[in-house]
PDB file of N, CA and C in Angstrom:
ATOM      1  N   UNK A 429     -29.087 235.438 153.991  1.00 86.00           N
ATOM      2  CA  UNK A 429     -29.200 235.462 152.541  1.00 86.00           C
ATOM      3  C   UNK A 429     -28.449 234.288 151.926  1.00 86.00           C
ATOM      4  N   UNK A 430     -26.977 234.127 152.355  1.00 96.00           N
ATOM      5  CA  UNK A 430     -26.014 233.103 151.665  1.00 96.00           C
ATOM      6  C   UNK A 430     -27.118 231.359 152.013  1.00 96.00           C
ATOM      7  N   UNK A 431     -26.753 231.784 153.452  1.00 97.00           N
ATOM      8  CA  UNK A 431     -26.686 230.113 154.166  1.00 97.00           C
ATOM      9  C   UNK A 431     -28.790 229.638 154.348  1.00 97.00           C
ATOM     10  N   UNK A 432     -29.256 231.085 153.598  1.00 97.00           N
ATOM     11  CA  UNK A 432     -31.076 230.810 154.811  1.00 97.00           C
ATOM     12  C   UNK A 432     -31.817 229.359 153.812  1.00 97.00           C
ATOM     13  N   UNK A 433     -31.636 228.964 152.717  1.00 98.00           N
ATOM     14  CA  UNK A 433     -32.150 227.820 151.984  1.00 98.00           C
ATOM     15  C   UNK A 433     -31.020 226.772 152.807  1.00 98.00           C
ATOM     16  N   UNK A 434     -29.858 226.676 153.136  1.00 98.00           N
ATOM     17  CA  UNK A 434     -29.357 225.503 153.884  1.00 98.00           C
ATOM     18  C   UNK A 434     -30.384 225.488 155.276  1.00 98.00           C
ATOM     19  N   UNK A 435     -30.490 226.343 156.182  1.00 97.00           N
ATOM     20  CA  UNK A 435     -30.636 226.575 157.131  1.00 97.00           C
ATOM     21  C   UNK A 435     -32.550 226.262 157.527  1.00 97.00           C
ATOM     22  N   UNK A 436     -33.437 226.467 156.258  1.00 98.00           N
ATOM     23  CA  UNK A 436     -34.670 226.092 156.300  1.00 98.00           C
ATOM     24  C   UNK A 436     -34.745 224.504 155.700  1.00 98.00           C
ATOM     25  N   UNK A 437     -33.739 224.173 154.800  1.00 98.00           N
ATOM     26  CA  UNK A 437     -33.418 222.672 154.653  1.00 98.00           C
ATOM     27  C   UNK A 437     -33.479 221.922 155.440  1.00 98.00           C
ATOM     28  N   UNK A 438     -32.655 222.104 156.846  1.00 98.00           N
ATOM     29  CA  UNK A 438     -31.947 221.502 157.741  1.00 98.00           C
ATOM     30  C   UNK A 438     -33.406 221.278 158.354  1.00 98.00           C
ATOM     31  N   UNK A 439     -34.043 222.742 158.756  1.00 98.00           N
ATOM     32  CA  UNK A 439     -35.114 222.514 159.476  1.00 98.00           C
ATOM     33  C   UNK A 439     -36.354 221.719 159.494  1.00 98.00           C
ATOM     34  N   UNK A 440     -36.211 221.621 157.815  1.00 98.00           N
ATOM     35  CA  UNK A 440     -37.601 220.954 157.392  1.00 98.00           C
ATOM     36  C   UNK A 440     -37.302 219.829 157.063  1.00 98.00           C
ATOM     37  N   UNK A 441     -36.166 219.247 156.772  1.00 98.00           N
ATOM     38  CA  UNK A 441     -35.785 217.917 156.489  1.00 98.00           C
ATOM     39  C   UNK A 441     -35.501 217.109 157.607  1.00 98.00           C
ATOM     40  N   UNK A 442     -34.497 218.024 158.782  1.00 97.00           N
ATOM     41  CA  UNK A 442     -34.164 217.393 159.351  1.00 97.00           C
ATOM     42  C   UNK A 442     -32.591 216.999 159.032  1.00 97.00           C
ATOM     43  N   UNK A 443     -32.143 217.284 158.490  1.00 97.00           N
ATOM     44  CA  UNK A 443     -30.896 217.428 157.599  1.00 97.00           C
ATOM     45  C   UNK A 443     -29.520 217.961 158.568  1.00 97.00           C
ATOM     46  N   UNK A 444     -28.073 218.168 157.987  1.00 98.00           N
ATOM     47  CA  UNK A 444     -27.146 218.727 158.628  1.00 98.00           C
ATOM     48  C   UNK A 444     -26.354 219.492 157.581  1.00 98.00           C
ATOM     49  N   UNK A 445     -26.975 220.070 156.931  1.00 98.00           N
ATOM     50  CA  UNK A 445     -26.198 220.988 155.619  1.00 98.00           C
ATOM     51  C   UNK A 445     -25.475 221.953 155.999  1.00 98.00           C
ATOM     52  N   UNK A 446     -25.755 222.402 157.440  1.00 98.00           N
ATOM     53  CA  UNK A 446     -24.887 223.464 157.557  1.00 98.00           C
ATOM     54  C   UNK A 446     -24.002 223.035 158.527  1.00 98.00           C
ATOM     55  N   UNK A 447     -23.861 221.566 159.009  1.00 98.00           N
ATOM     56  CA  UNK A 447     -22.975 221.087 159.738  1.00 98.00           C
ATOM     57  C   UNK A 447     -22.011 221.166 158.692  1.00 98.00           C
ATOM     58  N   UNK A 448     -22.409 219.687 158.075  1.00 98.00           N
ATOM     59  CA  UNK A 448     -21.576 218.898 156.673  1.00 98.00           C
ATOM     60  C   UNK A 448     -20.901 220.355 156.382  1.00 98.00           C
ATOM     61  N   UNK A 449     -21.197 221.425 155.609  1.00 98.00           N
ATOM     62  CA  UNK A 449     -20.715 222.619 155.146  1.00 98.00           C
ATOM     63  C   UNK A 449     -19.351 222.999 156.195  1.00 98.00           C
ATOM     64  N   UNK A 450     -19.463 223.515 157.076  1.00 98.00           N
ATOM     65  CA  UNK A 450     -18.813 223.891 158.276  1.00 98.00           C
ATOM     66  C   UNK A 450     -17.587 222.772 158.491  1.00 98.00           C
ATOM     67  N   UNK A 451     -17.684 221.617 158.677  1.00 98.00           N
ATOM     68  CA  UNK A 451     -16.964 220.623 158.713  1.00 98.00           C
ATOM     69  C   UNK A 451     -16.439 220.972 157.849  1.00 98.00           C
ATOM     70  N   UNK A 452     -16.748 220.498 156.742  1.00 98.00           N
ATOM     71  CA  UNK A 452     -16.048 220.629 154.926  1.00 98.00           C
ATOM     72  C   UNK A 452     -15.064 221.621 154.570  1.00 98.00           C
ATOM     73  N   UNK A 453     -15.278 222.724 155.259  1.00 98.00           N
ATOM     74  CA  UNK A 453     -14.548 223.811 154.772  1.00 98.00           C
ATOM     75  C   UNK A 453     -13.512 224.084 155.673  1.00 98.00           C
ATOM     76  N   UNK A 454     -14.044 223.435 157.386  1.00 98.00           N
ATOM     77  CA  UNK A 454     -12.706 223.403 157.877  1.00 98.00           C
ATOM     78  C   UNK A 454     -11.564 222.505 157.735  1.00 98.00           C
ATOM     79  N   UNK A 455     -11.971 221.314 156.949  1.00 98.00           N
ATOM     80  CA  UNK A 455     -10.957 220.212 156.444  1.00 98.00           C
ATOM     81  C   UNK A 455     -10.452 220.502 155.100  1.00 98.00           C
ATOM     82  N   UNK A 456     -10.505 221.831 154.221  1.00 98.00           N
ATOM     83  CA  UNK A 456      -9.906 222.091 153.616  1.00 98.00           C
ATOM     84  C   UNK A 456     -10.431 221.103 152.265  1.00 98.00           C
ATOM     85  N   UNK A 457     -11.750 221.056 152.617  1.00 98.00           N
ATOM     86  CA  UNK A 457     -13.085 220.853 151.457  1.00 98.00           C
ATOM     87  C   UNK A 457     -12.356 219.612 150.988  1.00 98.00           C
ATOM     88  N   UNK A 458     -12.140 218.306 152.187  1.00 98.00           N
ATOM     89  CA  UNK A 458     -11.515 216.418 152.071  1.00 98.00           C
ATOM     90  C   UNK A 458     -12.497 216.204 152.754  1.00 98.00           C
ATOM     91  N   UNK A 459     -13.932 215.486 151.260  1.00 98.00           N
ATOM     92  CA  UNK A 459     -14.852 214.478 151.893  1.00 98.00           C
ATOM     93  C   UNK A 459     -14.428 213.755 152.441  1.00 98.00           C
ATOM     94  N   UNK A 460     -13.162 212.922 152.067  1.00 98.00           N
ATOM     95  CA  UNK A 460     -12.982 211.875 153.310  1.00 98.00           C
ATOM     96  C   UNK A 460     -12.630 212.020 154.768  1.00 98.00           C
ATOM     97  N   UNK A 461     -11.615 213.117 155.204  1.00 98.00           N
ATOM     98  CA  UNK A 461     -11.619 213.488 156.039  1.00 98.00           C
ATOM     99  C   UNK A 461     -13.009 214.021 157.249  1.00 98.00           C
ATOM    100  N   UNK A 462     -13.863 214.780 156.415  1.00 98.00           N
ATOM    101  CA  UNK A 462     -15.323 215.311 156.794  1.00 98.00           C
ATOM    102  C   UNK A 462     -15.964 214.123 157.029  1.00 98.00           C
ATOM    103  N   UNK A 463     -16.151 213.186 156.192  1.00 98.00           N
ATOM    104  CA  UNK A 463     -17.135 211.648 156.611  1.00 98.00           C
ATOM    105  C   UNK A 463     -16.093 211.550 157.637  1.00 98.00           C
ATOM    106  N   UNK A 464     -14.887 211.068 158.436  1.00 98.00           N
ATOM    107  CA  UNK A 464     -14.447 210.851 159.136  1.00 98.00           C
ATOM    108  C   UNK A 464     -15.020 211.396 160.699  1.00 98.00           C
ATOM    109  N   UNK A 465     -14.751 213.029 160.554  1.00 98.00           N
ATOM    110  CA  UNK A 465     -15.653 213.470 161.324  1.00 98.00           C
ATOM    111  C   UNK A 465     -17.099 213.166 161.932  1.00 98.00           C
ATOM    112  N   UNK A 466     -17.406 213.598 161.371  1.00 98.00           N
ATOM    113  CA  UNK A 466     -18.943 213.111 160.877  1.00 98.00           C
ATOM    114  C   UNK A 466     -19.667 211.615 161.435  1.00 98.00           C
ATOM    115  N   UNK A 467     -18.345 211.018 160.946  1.00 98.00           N
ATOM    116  CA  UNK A 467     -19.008 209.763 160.945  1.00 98.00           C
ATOM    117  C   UNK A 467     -20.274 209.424 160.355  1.00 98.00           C
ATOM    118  N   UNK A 468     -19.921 209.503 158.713  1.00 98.00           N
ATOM    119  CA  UNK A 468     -20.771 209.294 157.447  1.00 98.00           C
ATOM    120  C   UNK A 468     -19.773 209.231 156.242  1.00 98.00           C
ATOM    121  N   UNK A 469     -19.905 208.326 155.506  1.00 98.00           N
ATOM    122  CA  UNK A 469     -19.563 208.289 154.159  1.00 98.00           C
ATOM    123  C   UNK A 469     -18.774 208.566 153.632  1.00 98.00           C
ATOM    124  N   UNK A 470     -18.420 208.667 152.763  1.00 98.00           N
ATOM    125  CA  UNK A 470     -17.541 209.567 151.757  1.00 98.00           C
ATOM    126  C   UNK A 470     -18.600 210.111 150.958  1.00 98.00           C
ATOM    127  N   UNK A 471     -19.643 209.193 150.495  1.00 98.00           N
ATOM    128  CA  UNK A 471     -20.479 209.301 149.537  1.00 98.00           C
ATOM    129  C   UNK A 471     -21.663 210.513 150.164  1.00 98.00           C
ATOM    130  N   UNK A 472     -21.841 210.248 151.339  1.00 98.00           N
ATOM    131  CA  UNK A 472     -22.797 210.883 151.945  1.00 98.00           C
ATOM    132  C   UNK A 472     -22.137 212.481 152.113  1.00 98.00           C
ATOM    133  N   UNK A 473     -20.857 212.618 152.186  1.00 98.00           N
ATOM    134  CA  UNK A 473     -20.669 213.857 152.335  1.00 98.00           C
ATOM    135  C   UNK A 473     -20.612 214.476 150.936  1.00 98.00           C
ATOM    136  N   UNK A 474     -20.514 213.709 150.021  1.00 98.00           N
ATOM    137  CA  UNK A 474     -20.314 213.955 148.638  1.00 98.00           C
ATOM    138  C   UNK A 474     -21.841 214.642 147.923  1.00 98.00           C
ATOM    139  N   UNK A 475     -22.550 213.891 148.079  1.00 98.00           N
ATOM    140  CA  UNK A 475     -24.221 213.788 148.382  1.00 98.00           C
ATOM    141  C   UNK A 475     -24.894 215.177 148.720  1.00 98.00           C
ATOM    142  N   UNK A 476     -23.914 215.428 149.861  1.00 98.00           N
ATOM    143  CA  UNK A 476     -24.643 216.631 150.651  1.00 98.00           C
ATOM    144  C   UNK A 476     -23.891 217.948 150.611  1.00 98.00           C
ATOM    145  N   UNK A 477     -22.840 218.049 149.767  1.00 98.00           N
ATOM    146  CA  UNK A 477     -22.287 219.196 149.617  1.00 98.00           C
ATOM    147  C   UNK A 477     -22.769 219.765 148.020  1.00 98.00           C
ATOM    148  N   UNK A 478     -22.891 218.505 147.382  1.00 98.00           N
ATOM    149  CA  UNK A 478     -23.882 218.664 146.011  1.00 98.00           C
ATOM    150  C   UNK A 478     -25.309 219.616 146.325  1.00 98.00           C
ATOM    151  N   UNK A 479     -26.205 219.083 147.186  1.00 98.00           N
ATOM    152  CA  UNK A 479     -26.946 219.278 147.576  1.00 98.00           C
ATOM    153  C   UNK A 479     -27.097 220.903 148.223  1.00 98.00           C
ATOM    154  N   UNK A 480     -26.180 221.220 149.061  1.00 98.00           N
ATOM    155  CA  UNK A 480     -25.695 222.776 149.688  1.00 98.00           C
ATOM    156  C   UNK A 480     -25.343 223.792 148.033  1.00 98.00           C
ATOM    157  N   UNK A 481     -24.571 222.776 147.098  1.00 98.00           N
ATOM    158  CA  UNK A 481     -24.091 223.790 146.130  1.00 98.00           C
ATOM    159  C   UNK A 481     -25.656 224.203 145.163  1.00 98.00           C
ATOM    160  N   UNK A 482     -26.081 222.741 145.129  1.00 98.00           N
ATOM    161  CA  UNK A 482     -27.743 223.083 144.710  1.00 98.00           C
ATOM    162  C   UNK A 482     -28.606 224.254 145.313  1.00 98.00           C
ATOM    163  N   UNK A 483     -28.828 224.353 146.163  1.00 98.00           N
ATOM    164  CA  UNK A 483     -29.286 224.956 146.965  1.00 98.00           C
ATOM    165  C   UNK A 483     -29.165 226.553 147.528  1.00 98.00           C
ATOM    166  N   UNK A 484     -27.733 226.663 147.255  1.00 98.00           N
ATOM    167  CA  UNK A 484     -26.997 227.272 147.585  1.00 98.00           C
ATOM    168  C   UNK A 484     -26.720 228.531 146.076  1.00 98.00           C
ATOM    169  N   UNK A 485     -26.801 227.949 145.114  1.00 98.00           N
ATOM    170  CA  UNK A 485     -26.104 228.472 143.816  1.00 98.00           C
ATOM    171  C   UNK A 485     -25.045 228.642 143.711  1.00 98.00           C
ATOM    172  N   UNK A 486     -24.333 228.085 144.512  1.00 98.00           N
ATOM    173  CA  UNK A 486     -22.675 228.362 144.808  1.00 98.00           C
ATOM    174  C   UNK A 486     -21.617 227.265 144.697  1.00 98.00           C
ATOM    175  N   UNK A 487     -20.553 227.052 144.094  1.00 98.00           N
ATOM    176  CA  UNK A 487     -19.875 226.422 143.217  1.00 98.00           C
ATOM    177  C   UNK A 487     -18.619 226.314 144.366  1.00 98.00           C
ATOM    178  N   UNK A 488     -18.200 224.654 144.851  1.00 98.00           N
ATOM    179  CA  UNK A 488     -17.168 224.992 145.715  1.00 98.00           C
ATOM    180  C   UNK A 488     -16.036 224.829 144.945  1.00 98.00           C
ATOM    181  N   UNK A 489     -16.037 224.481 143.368  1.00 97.00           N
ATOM    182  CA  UNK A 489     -15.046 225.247 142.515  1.00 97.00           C
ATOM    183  C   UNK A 489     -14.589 226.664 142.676  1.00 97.00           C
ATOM    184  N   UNK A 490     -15.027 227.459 142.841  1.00 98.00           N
ATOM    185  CA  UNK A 490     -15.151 228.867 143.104  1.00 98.00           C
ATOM    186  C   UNK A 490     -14.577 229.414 144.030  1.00 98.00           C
ATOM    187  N   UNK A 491     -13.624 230.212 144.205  1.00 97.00           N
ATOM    188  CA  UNK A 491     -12.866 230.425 145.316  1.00 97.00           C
ATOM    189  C   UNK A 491     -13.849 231.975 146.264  1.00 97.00           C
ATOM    190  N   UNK A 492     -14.344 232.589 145.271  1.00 98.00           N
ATOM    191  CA  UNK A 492     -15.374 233.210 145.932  1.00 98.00           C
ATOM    192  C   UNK A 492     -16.439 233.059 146.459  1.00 98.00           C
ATOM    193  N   UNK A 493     -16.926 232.149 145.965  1.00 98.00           N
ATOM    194  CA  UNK A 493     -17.993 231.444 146.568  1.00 98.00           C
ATOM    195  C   UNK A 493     -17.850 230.422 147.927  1.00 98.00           C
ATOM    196  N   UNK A 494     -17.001 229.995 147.425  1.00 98.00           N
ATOM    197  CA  UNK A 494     -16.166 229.124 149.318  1.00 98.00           C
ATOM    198  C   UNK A 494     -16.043 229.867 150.126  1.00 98.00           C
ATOM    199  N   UNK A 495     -15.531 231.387 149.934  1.00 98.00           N
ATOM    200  CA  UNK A 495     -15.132 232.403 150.722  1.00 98.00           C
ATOM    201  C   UNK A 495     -16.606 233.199 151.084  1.00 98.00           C
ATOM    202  N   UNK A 496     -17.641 233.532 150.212  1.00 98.00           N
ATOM    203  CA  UNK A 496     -18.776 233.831 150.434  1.00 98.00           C
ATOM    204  C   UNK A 496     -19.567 232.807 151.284  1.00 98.00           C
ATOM    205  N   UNK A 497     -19.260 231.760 151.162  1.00 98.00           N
ATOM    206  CA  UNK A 497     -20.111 230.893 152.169  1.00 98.00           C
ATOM    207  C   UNK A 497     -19.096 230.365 153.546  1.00 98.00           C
ATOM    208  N   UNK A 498     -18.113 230.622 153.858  1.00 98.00           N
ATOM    209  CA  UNK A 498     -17.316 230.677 155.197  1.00 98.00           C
ATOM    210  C   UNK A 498     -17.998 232.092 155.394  1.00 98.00           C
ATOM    211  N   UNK A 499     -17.436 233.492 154.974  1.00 97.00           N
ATOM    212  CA  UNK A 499     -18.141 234.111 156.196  1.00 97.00           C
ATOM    213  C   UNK A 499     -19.464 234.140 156.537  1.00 97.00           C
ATOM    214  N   UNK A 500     -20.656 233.474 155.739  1.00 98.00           N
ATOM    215  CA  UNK A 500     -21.809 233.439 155.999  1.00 98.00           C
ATOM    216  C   UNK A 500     -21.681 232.481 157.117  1.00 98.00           C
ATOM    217  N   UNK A 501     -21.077 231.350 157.183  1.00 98.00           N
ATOM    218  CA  UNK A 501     -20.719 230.638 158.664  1.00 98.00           C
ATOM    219  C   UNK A 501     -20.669 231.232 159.514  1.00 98.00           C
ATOM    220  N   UNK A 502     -19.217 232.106 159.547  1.00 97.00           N
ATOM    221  CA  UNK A 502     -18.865 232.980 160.615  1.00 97.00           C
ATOM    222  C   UNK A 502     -19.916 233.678 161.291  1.00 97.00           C
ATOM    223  N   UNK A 503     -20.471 234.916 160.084  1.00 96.00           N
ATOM    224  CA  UNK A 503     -21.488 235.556 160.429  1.00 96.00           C
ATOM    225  C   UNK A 503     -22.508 234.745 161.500  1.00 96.00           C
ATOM    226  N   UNK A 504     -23.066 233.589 161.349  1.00 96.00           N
ATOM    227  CA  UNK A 504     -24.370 232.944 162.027  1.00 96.00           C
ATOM    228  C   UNK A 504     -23.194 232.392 162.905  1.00 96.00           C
ATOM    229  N   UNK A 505     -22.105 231.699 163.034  1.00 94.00           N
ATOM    230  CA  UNK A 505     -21.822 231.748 164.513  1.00 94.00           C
ATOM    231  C   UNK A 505     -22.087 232.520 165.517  1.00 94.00           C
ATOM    232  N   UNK A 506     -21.717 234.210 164.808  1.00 94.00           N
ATOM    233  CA  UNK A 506     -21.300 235.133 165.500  1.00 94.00           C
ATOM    234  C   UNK A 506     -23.060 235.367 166.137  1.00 94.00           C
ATOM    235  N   UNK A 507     -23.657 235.314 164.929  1.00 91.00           N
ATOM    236  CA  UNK A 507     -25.408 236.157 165.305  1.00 91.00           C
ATOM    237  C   UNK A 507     -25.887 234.770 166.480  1.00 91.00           C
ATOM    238  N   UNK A 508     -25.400 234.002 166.549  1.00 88.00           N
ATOM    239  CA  UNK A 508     -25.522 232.508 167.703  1.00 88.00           C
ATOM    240  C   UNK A 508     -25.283 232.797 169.002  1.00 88.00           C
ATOM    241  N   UNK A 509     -24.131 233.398 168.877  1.00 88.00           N
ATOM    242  CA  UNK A 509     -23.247 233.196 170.368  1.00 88.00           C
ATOM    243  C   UNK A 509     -23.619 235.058 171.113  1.00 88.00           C
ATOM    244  N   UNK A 510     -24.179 235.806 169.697  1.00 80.00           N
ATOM    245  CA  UNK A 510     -24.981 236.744 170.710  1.00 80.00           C
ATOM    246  C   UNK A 510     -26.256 237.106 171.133  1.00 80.00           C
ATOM    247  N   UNK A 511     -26.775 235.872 171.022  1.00 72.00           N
ATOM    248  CA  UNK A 511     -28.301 235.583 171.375  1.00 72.00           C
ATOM    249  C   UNK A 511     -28.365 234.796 172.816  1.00 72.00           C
TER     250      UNK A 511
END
């Protein structure tokens, strides 16, 4: 429900929205740090977290909404690693 418009994005674009995302939130939501990772941009991670919040309806102003979209992470790790 949270993450399935990142997740059909990714698919149909070809995209990494739910990488970029995942990264992002484990660096304590520092595009620069995340482009570091990544190895992309500042701009590009900037770009694409716009893009997730678009998408997403979810505001990484929002402390609930950051928190609503980490455990939707978690969750699809978890539904990952038991498949």
């Amino acid at each position: 429900r949270v993450l399935g418009p990142l997740i059909e994005y990714d698919r149909d674009q070809g995209t990494e929205l739910v990488r970029t995302l995942q990264v992002y939130l484990e660096c304590d939501r520092s595009p620069s740090r995340t482009g570091e990772l990544l190895f992309i941009h500042t701009q590009t991670v900037n770009y694409r977290i716009a893009r997730i919040q678009e998408l997403t309806g979810r505001s990484m102003r929002s402390t609930g909404d950051v928190s609503e979209l980490w455990f939707a992470l978690r969750a699809l790790a978890l539904s990952q690693s038991a498949q």
